Amino acid sequence: MASENDNSQSQTLKAVLGLRGLIVDGEVLAGERITEPFISERFGVSRTPARSALNQMADEGLLERTASNRFTVKTYTEADIYQAIEIRGTLEGLAARFAAEGNATSGVISEMYSCVIQLDEVVDNLSDTIDQDDYVRLNDRFHELLVEASGSQMVERSLEKIKSLPFASANAFVKSLSLDKPSVQRVLLMAQEQHRAIVECIKLGKGARAQALALEHSFCAARYLQILKAFKQKIPWASDEPEVGENFRPTGAVHHLKGGKK
């Protein structure tokens, strides 16, 4: 019996991870129906784990359960996307401050410097999809190290929750853009200098500055979002409603990006 339960849990995890990947990568679109047979066939799992995966993804907010108990990929507004970016930035800002205030070990700081150096090489030579994959991998690693440097399980758990949304990760919009565009490269260069400055502030114990930089850095995602719109590309996971609701008032760096005044 225990073996059967373990197998069912393993199949459910396989289906959850696979389906989450499809949603995050935009391979299934907002509003698209997801069924048990689709999951079973795509990921090689039985119907019971497929159903469990659907329910778990609905609880995470990636799927929406209809009144008839059907599941569709959840659609978010542009306001939702900006707010999620700001929430992630706020949490990563806390991570940077905690790291600078003494929680970061010399080993983690060393790894962060190494990651920045590797990113330098990629950013200086962006030309093809291989470079883009390298950037995404190293950028993910930098943000993982930032959380590790904080030494805070509370920050880590909170970030895991917000980053389960497909548009809230550090690489959410990078994957949707061609990195050889000058407008994209300008943001990449700015982001890379922010990476370097964040590590320097952590090493020097400048908590407030590290926090401010990490928050500012998160809004590179908002810049990428604006570039997508400028090139008339479909915004992944967003509805086709107008930009943002009239009651939405972005704060901080997002406020500047939307053309407001502080």
XYZ file of C-alpha atoms in Angstrom:
262
model
C 0.000 0.000 0.000
C 2.807 2.401 0.914
C 4.505 1.653 -2.383
C 1.300 2.433 -4.316
C 0.888 5.736 -2.461
C 4.508 6.673 -3.137
C 4.055 5.902 -6.822
C 0.865 7.983 -6.998
C 2.576 10.923 -5.281
C 5.543 10.615 -7.628
C 3.242 10.632 -10.667
C 1.343 13.634 -9.312
C 4.600 15.545 -8.815
C 5.692 14.615 -12.339
C 2.417 15.939 -13.743
C 2.511 19.124 -11.641
C 6.077 19.969 -12.641
C 5.400 19.200 -16.283
C 2.192 21.200 -16.475
C 3.711 24.121 -14.579
C 6.538 24.146 -17.114
C 4.084 24.272 -20.036
C 2.256 27.223 -18.480
C 5.385 29.126 -17.478
C 6.907 28.651 -20.947
C 3.684 29.762 -22.641
C 3.165 26.431 -24.419
C -0.429 26.397 -23.185
C -2.246 29.702 -23.397
C -4.384 31.694 -20.990
C -7.966 30.450 -21.143
C -6.996 27.102 -22.695
C -8.753 24.069 -21.246
C -6.583 21.417 -19.560
C -8.016 17.920 -19.192
C -7.073 14.718 -17.399
C -6.526 12.841 -20.694
C -4.183 15.610 -21.901
C -2.062 15.356 -18.746
C -2.091 11.555 -18.782
C -0.941 11.381 -22.389
C 1.564 14.239 -22.216
C 3.316 13.137 -19.026
C 2.664 9.394 -18.962
C 0.672 9.311 -15.734
C -2.609 7.659 -14.786
C -5.900 9.529 -14.401
C -5.866 9.798 -10.591
C -2.500 11.647 -10.406
C -3.656 13.758 -13.354
C -6.744 14.832 -11.404
C -4.625 15.541 -8.298
C -2.286 17.674 -10.422
C -5.210 19.690 -11.782
C -6.491 20.387 -8.272
C -3.025 21.332 -6.999
C -2.426 23.715 -9.904
C -5.814 25.316 -9.262
C -4.855 25.800 -5.597
C -1.588 27.446 -6.748
C -3.500 29.869 -8.957
C -2.178 28.667 -12.313
C -5.448 26.990 -13.290
C -8.999 28.134 -12.815
C -11.767 25.693 -11.855
C -15.078 26.435 -13.578
C -18.560 25.849 -12.167
C -18.781 22.668 -14.266
C -15.525 21.449 -12.657
C -13.452 22.005 -15.773
C -9.950 23.495 -15.616
C -8.556 26.292 -17.755
C -5.239 28.159 -17.657
C -5.876 31.190 -15.496
C -5.852 34.597 -17.153
C -4.288 37.549 -15.330
C -4.576 41.277 -15.951
C -1.606 43.493 -16.639
C -2.147 45.029 -13.206
C -1.707 41.560 -11.670
C 1.604 41.189 -13.507
C 2.993 44.542 -12.334
C 1.914 43.847 -8.758
C 3.540 40.393 -8.781
C 6.792 41.923 -10.060
C 6.732 44.462 -7.239
C 5.989 41.832 -4.603
C 8.939 39.742 -5.795
C 11.149 42.835 -5.764
C 10.111 43.690 -2.226
C 10.935 40.183 -1.031
C 14.271 40.095 -2.857
C 15.020 43.494 -1.359
C 14.544 41.993 2.087
C 16.785 39.089 1.088
C 19.529 41.500 0.024
C 19.247 43.522 3.252
C 19.340 40.416 5.466
C 22.369 39.175 3.524
C 24.178 42.504 3.958
C 23.356 42.618 7.654
C 25.507 39.565 8.267
C 23.614 36.483 7.161
C 25.612 35.941 3.962
C 28.580 33.617 4.266
C 31.843 34.372 2.494
C 31.276 31.238 0.395
C 27.913 32.410 -0.929
C 29.253 35.903 -1.647
C 32.110 34.282 -3.569
C 29.616 32.249 -5.592
C 27.623 35.400 -6.351
C 30.755 37.138 -7.658
C 31.533 34.095 -9.811
C 27.998 34.140 -11.206
C 28.319 37.848 -12.067
C 31.586 37.215 -13.907
C 29.989 34.420 -15.939
C 27.035 36.676 -16.723
C 29.478 39.362 -17.901
C 30.789 36.971 -20.534
C 27.289 36.074 -21.716
C 25.982 39.659 -21.805
C 29.075 40.812 -23.722
C 28.528 38.187 -26.425
C 24.795 37.782 -26.914
C 24.135 36.463 -30.391
C 22.055 33.301 -30.407
C 19.662 31.051 -28.496
C 22.562 29.270 -26.774
C 23.591 32.572 -25.200
C 19.989 33.186 -24.188
C 19.801 29.787 -22.461
C 23.069 30.561 -20.653
C 21.739 33.931 -19.530
C 18.506 32.444 -18.218
C 20.393 29.705 -16.336
C 22.913 32.086 -14.748
C 20.306 34.716 -13.946
C 18.227 32.074 -12.173
C 21.331 31.018 -10.259
C 22.097 34.579 -9.168
C 18.622 35.003 -7.733
C 18.820 31.625 -5.993
C 22.105 32.680 -4.381
C 20.590 35.978 -3.267
C 17.903 34.105 -1.345
C 20.473 31.682 0.049
C 22.597 34.634 1.204
C 19.659 36.042 3.172
C 19.598 33.032 5.493
C 15.839 33.554 5.840
C 13.449 30.645 5.456
C 10.525 33.077 5.638
C 11.771 35.057 2.650
C 12.538 31.837 0.774
C 9.049 30.411 1.345
C 7.339 33.675 0.435
C 9.348 33.958 -2.779
C 8.562 30.367 -3.728
C 4.873 31.220 -3.431
C 4.957 34.350 -5.600
C 7.351 32.794 -8.136
C 4.919 29.938 -8.722
C 3.062 32.478 -10.872
C 4.515 32.266 -14.383
C 5.133 36.004 -14.767
C 6.765 36.597 -11.377
C 10.115 34.887 -11.918
C 13.289 36.807 -12.754
C 13.343 35.350 -16.284
C 9.604 35.523 -16.996
C 9.802 37.893 -19.971
C 13.415 37.298 -21.004
C 12.328 33.995 -22.548
C 9.765 35.800 -24.720
C 12.200 38.342 -26.200
C 14.915 38.290 -28.822
C 18.057 39.289 -26.944
C 19.719 40.807 -29.999
C 17.318 43.774 -30.000
C 19.120 46.996 -28.854
C 16.261 47.873 -26.481
C 16.540 44.489 -24.793
C 20.325 44.659 -24.583
C 20.146 48.040 -22.837
C 17.998 46.498 -20.107
C 20.309 43.470 -19.868
C 23.340 45.721 -19.392
C 21.526 47.724 -16.714
C 20.427 44.515 -14.978
C 23.973 43.189 -15.032
C 25.362 46.322 -13.391
C 22.652 45.979 -10.740
C 23.731 42.370 -10.128
C 27.276 43.572 -9.514
C 26.198 46.454 -7.268
C 23.953 44.206 -5.163
C 26.846 41.834 -4.427
C 29.173 44.754 -3.606
C 26.644 46.203 -1.154
C 26.137 42.820 0.507
C 29.894 42.388 0.895
C 30.279 45.897 2.361
C 27.327 45.456 4.735
C 25.251 48.236 3.164
C 21.834 46.788 3.907
C 19.582 49.696 2.962
C 21.347 50.246 -0.357
C 21.321 46.505 -1.166
C 17.591 46.421 -0.457
C 16.867 49.418 -2.692
C 18.980 48.000 -5.527
C 17.286 44.594 -5.416
C 13.847 46.216 -5.575
C 14.923 48.427 -8.453
C 16.462 45.422 -10.202
C 13.191 43.482 -10.157
C 11.580 46.117 -12.360
C 13.757 45.111 -15.277
C 10.903 42.627 -15.764
C 8.531 45.574 -16.180
C 10.902 47.029 -18.784
C 10.803 43.742 -20.702
C 7.016 43.808 -20.508
C 6.990 47.289 -22.032
C 9.293 46.115 -24.841
C 6.916 43.255 -25.620
C 4.094 45.769 -25.911
C 6.177 48.133 -28.048
C 6.782 45.319 -30.543
C 3.070 44.431 -30.444
C 3.835 40.990 -29.069
C 1.251 39.095 -27.083
C 1.891 39.427 -23.357
C 2.089 35.900 -21.946
C -0.607 34.991 -19.376
C -2.324 38.417 -19.697
C -5.889 39.065 -20.751
C -6.670 41.215 -23.783
C -8.208 43.870 -21.547
C -6.874 47.452 -21.652
C -3.517 48.121 -20.049
C -4.326 48.404 -16.344
C -7.482 49.203 -14.453
C -8.064 52.858 -13.729
C -7.975 52.130 -10.002
C -4.500 50.588 -10.186
C -1.801 52.837 -8.764
C 1.671 51.331 -9.167
C 4.197 52.277 -6.518
C 7.961 52.680 -6.339
C 9.920 51.894 -9.470
C 6.812 50.623 -11.274
C 5.247 54.057 -10.814
C 8.119 55.605 -12.790
C 7.917 52.906 -15.450
C 4.238 53.649 -15.969
C 5.001 57.335 -16.395
C 3.775 58.527 -13.001
C 5.359 60.776 -10.407
C 6.313 59.809 -6.916
